[in-house]
JSON list of C-alpha atoms in Angstrom, two decimals:
[
{"chain": "L", "resi": 250, "resn": "UNK", "atom": "CA", "xyz": [17.56, -15.29, 5.86]},
{"chain": "L", "resi": 251, "resn": "UNK", "atom": "CA", "xyz": [14.31, -16.84, 7.17]},
{"chain": "L", "resi": 252, "resn": "UNK", "atom": "CA", "xyz": [14.34, -18.37, 10.14]},
{"chain": "L", "resi": 253, "resn": "UNK", "atom": "CA", "xyz": [12.12, -21.50, 11.26]},
{"chain": "L", "resi": 254, "resn": "UNK", "atom": "CA", "xyz": [11.10, -24.16, 13.49]},
{"chain": "L", "resi": 255, "resn": "UNK", "atom": "CA", "xyz": [9.37, -26.44, 12.84]},
{"chain": "L", "resi": 256, "resn": "UNK", "atom": "CA", "xyz": [6.12, -26.04, 10.62]},
{"chain": "L", "resi": 257, "resn": "UNK", "atom": "CA", "xyz": [6.62, -22.42, 11.37]},
{"chain": "L", "resi": 258, "resn": "UNK", "atom": "CA", "xyz": [7.88, -21.40, 7.44]},
{"chain": "L", "resi": 259, "resn": "UNK", "atom": "CA", "xyz": [4.27, -22.56, 6.94]},
{"chain": "L", "resi": 260, "resn": "UNK", "atom": "CA", "xyz": [3.04, -18.90, 7.83]},
{"chain": "L", "resi": 261, "resn": "UNK", "atom": "CA", "xyz": [4.71, -16.94, 4.95]},
{"chain": "L", "resi": 262, "resn": "UNK", "atom": "CA", "xyz": [4.17, -19.99, 2.57]},
{"chain": "L", "resi": 263, "resn": "UNK", "atom": "CA", "xyz": [0.36, -19.13, 3.07]},
{"chain": "L", "resi": 264, "resn": "UNK", "atom": "CA", "xyz": [0.94, -15.88, 2.93]},
{"chain": "L", "resi": 265, "resn": "UNK", "atom": "CA", "xyz": [2.69, -15.80, -0.47]},
{"chain": "L", "resi": 266, "resn": "UNK", "atom": "CA", "xyz": [0.20, -17.90, -1.76]},
{"chain": "L", "resi": 267, "resn": "UNK", "atom": "CA", "xyz": [-3.14, -16.36, -1.09]},
{"chain": "L", "resi": 268, "resn": "UNK", "atom": "CA", "xyz": [-1.44, -13.15, -2.17]},
{"chain": "L", "resi": 269, "resn": "UNK", "atom": "CA", "xyz": [-0.27, -14.53, -5.63]},
{"chain": "L", "resi": 270, "resn": "UNK", "atom": "CA", "xyz": [-3.92, -16.48, -5.98]},
{"chain": "L", "resi": 271, "resn": "UNK", "atom": "CA", "xyz": [-5.82, -12.92, -5.29]},
{"chain": "L", "resi": 272, "resn": "UNK", "atom": "CA", "xyz": [-3.92, -11.17, -7.52]},
{"chain": "L", "resi": 273, "resn": "UNK", "atom": "CA", "xyz": [-5.36, -13.37, -10.44]},
{"chain": "L", "resi": 274, "resn": "UNK", "atom": "CA", "xyz": [-8.51, -13.03, -9.09]},
{"chain": "L", "resi": 275, "resn": "UNK", "atom": "CA", "xyz": [-9.09, -9.60, -8.16]},
{"chain": "L", "resi": 276, "resn": "UNK", "atom": "CA", "xyz": [-9.05, -6.50, -10.57]},
{"chain": "L", "resi": 277, "resn": "UNK", "atom": "CA", "xyz": [-5.95, -4.63, -11.10]},
{"chain": "L", "resi": 278, "resn": "UNK", "atom": "CA", "xyz": [-7.64, -1.36, -9.70]},
{"chain": "L", "resi": 279, "resn": "UNK", "atom": "CA", "xyz": [-8.42, -2.92, -6.28]},
{"chain": "L", "resi": 280, "resn": "UNK", "atom": "CA", "xyz": [-4.90, -5.23, -5.90]},
{"chain": "L", "resi": 281, "resn": "UNK", "atom": "CA", "xyz": [-4.28, -3.22, -2.49]},
{"chain": "L", "resi": 282, "resn": "UNK", "atom": "CA", "xyz": [-7.23, -5.76, -1.14]},
{"chain": "L", "resi": 283, "resn": "UNK", "atom": "CA", "xyz": [-5.14, -8.83, -2.16]},
{"chain": "L", "resi": 284, "resn": "UNK", "atom": "CA", "xyz": [-2.83, -8.04, 0.36]},
{"chain": "L", "resi": 285, "resn": "UNK", "atom": "CA", "xyz": [-4.99, -7.46, 3.06]},
{"chain": "L", "resi": 286, "resn": "UNK", "atom": "CA", "xyz": [-7.17, -10.37, 2.73]},
{"chain": "L", "resi": 287, "resn": "UNK", "atom": "CA", "xyz": [-4.03, -12.91, 2.15]},
{"chain": "L", "resi": 288, "resn": "UNK", "atom": "CA", "xyz": [-2.55, -11.31, 5.48]},
{"chain": "L", "resi": 289, "resn": "UNK", "atom": "CA", "xyz": [-5.89, -11.54, 7.22]},
{"chain": "L", "resi": 290, "resn": "UNK", "atom": "CA", "xyz": [-6.43, -15.62, 5.92]},
{"chain": "L", "resi": 291, "resn": "UNK", "atom": "CA", "xyz": [-2.54, -16.26, 6.38]},
{"chain": "L", "resi": 292, "resn": "UNK", "atom": "CA", "xyz": [-3.50, -15.00, 10.24]},
{"chain": "L", "resi": 293, "resn": "UNK", "atom": "CA", "xyz": [-5.98, -17.03, 10.70]},
{"chain": "L", "resi": 294, "resn": "UNK", "atom": "CA", "xyz": [-4.38, -20.06, 9.62]},
{"chain": "L", "resi": 295, "resn": "UNK", "atom": "CA", "xyz": [-1.42, -19.24, 11.34]},
{"chain": "L", "resi": 296, "resn": "UNK", "atom": "CA", "xyz": [-3.41, -18.74, 14.63]},
{"chain": "L", "resi": 297, "resn": "UNK", "atom": "CA", "xyz": [-5.39, -21.87, 14.05]},
{"chain": "L", "resi": 298, "resn": "UNK", "atom": "CA", "xyz": [-2.51, -24.26, 13.15]},
{"chain": "L", "resi": 299, "resn": "UNK", "atom": "CA", "xyz": [-0.04, -22.71, 15.77]},
{"chain": "L", "resi": 300, "resn": "UNK", "atom": "CA", "xyz": [-2.54, -23.30, 18.75]},
{"chain": "L", "resi": 301, "resn": "UNK", "atom": "CA", "xyz": [-2.92, -27.14, 17.69]},
{"chain": "L", "resi": 302, "resn": "UNK", "atom": "CA", "xyz": [0.90, -27.49, 16.81]},
{"chain": "L", "resi": 303, "resn": "UNK", "atom": "CA", "xyz": [2.04, -26.02, 20.13]},
{"chain": "L", "resi": 304, "resn": "UNK", "atom": "CA", "xyz": [0.14, -27.63, 21.92]},
{"chain": "L", "resi": 305, "resn": "UNK", "atom": "CA", "xyz": [1.69, -26.84, 25.67]},
{"chain": "L", "resi": 306, "resn": "UNK", "atom": "CA", "xyz": [1.50, -30.98, 26.68]},
{"chain": "L", "resi": 307, "resn": "UNK", "atom": "CA", "xyz": [4.87, -32.37, 25.50]},
{"chain": "L", "resi": 308, "resn": "UNK", "atom": "CA", "xyz": [6.27, -36.10, 25.46]},
{"chain": "L", "resi": 309, "resn": "UNK", "atom": "CA", "xyz": [8.57, -36.82, 28.62]},
{"chain": "L", "resi": 310, "resn": "UNK", "atom": "CA", "xyz": [11.68, -39.17, 27.93]},
{"chain": "L", "resi": 311, "resn": "UNK", "atom": "CA", "xyz": [14.42, -40.17, 30.43]},
{"chain": "L", "resi": 312, "resn": "UNK", "atom": "CA", "xyz": [17.93, -39.78, 29.72]},
{"chain": "L", "resi": 313, "resn": "UNK", "atom": "CA", "xyz": [19.32, -43.17, 30.45]},
{"chain": "L", "resi": 314, "resn": "UNK", "atom": "CA", "xyz": [22.69, -41.81, 30.96]},
{"chain": "L", "resi": 315, "resn": "UNK", "atom": "CA", "xyz": [21.76, -39.35, 33.70]},
{"chain": "L", "resi": 316, "resn": "UNK", "atom": "CA", "xyz": [18.04, -40.54, 34.75]},
{"chain": "L", "resi": 317, "resn": "UNK", "atom": "CA", "xyz": [16.80, -36.80, 34.51]},
{"chain": "L", "resi": 318, "resn": "UNK", "atom": "CA", "xyz": [13.33, -36.77, 32.99]},
{"chain": "L", "resi": 319, "resn": "UNK", "atom": "CA", "xyz": [12.89, -34.26, 29.76]},
{"chain": "L", "resi": 320, "resn": "UNK", "atom": "CA", "xyz": [10.41, -32.76, 28.23]},
{"chain": "L", "resi": 321, "resn": "UNK", "atom": "CA", "xyz": [10.05, -32.50, 24.76]},
{"chain": "L", "resi": 322, "resn": "UNK", "atom": "CA", "xyz": [7.50, -29.55, 23.73]},
{"chain": "L", "resi": 323, "resn": "UNK", "atom": "CA", "xyz": [6.94, -28.66, 20.05]},
{"chain": "L", "resi": 324, "resn": "UNK", "atom": "CA", "xyz": [8.24, -25.23, 18.86]},
{"chain": "L", "resi": 325, "resn": "UNK", "atom": "CA", "xyz": [6.26, -24.23, 15.80]},
{"chain": "L", "resi": 326, "resn": "UNK", "atom": "CA", "xyz": [7.86, -20.55, 15.31]},
{"chain": "L", "resi": 327, "resn": "UNK", "atom": "CA", "xyz": [9.15, -18.17, 12.24]},
{"chain": "L", "resi": 328, "resn": "UNK", "atom": "CA", "xyz": [11.84, -15.83, 13.46]},
{"chain": "L", "resi": 329, "resn": "UNK", "atom": "CA", "xyz": [11.62, -16.94, 17.12]},
{"chain": "L", "resi": 330, "resn": "UNK", "atom": "CA", "xyz": [7.93, -15.57, 17.24]},
{"chain": "L", "resi": 331, "resn": "UNK", "atom": "CA", "xyz": [5.32, -19.08, 17.84]},
{"chain": "L", "resi": 332, "resn": "UNK", "atom": "CA", "xyz": [2.63, -19.58, 14.82]},
{"chain": "L", "resi": 333, "resn": "UNK", "atom": "CA", "xyz": [-0.10, -18.56, 16.60]},
{"chain": "L", "resi": 334, "resn": "UNK", "atom": "CA", "xyz": [1.36, -15.32, 17.69]},
{"chain": "L", "resi": 335, "resn": "UNK", "atom": "CA", "xyz": [1.98, -14.50, 14.01]},
{"chain": "L", "resi": 336, "resn": "UNK", "atom": "CA", "xyz": [-1.76, -14.99, 13.42]},
{"chain": "L", "resi": 337, "resn": "UNK", "atom": "CA", "xyz": [-2.40, -11.81, 15.48]},
{"chain": "L", "resi": 338, "resn": "UNK", "atom": "CA", "xyz": [0.59, -9.82, 13.94]},
{"chain": "L", "resi": 339, "resn": "UNK", "atom": "CA", "xyz": [-0.73, -10.70, 10.53]},
{"chain": "L", "resi": 340, "resn": "UNK", "atom": "CA", "xyz": [-4.58, -9.72, 11.15]},
{"chain": "L", "resi": 341, "resn": "UNK", "atom": "CA", "xyz": [-3.29, -6.69, 12.99]},
{"chain": "L", "resi": 342, "resn": "UNK", "atom": "CA", "xyz": [-1.33, -5.48, 9.79]},
{"chain": "L", "resi": 343, "resn": "UNK", "atom": "CA", "xyz": [-4.41, -6.00, 7.69]},
{"chain": "L", "resi": 344, "resn": "UNK", "atom": "CA", "xyz": [-6.42, -4.27, 9.22]},
{"chain": "L", "resi": 345, "resn": "UNK", "atom": "CA", "xyz": [-4.12, -1.56, 9.96]},
{"chain": "L", "resi": 346, "resn": "UNK", "atom": "CA", "xyz": [-3.51, -1.50, 5.70]},
{"chain": "L", "resi": 347, "resn": "UNK", "atom": "CA", "xyz": [-7.50, -1.89, 5.41]},
{"chain": "L", "resi": 348, "resn": "UNK", "atom": "CA", "xyz": [-8.19, 1.26, 7.82]},
{"chain": "L", "resi": 349, "resn": "UNK", "atom": "CA", "xyz": [-5.36, 3.21, 6.13]},
{"chain": "L", "resi": 350, "resn": "UNK", "atom": "CA", "xyz": [-7.04, 2.94, 2.63]},
{"chain": "L", "resi": 351, "resn": "UNK", "atom": "CA", "xyz": [-10.32, 4.27, 3.68]},
{"chain": "L", "resi": 352, "resn": "UNK", "atom": "CA", "xyz": [-8.60, 7.47, 5.14]}
]
């Protein structure tokens, strides 16, 4: 079960698309690099777009029945983790996998 909010699912979709495309272009002997590159590209995408879409300023609305001000903030997340943090997670995993291949 995948849980997302807003456009958070795009982090995972970009990872899968880039990985599948790279599998077709990278030789089979070096197929592990497709995952490393895919994770890194998805990390960059998630970081940039997450920062853009999850800007801290929100829209202020007033509830007519109570007169209270409510601030509506955007929330784009995947598994309750904001998109920009998935950029860090994906990049860290790609670096760990890359180091693991050389050891």
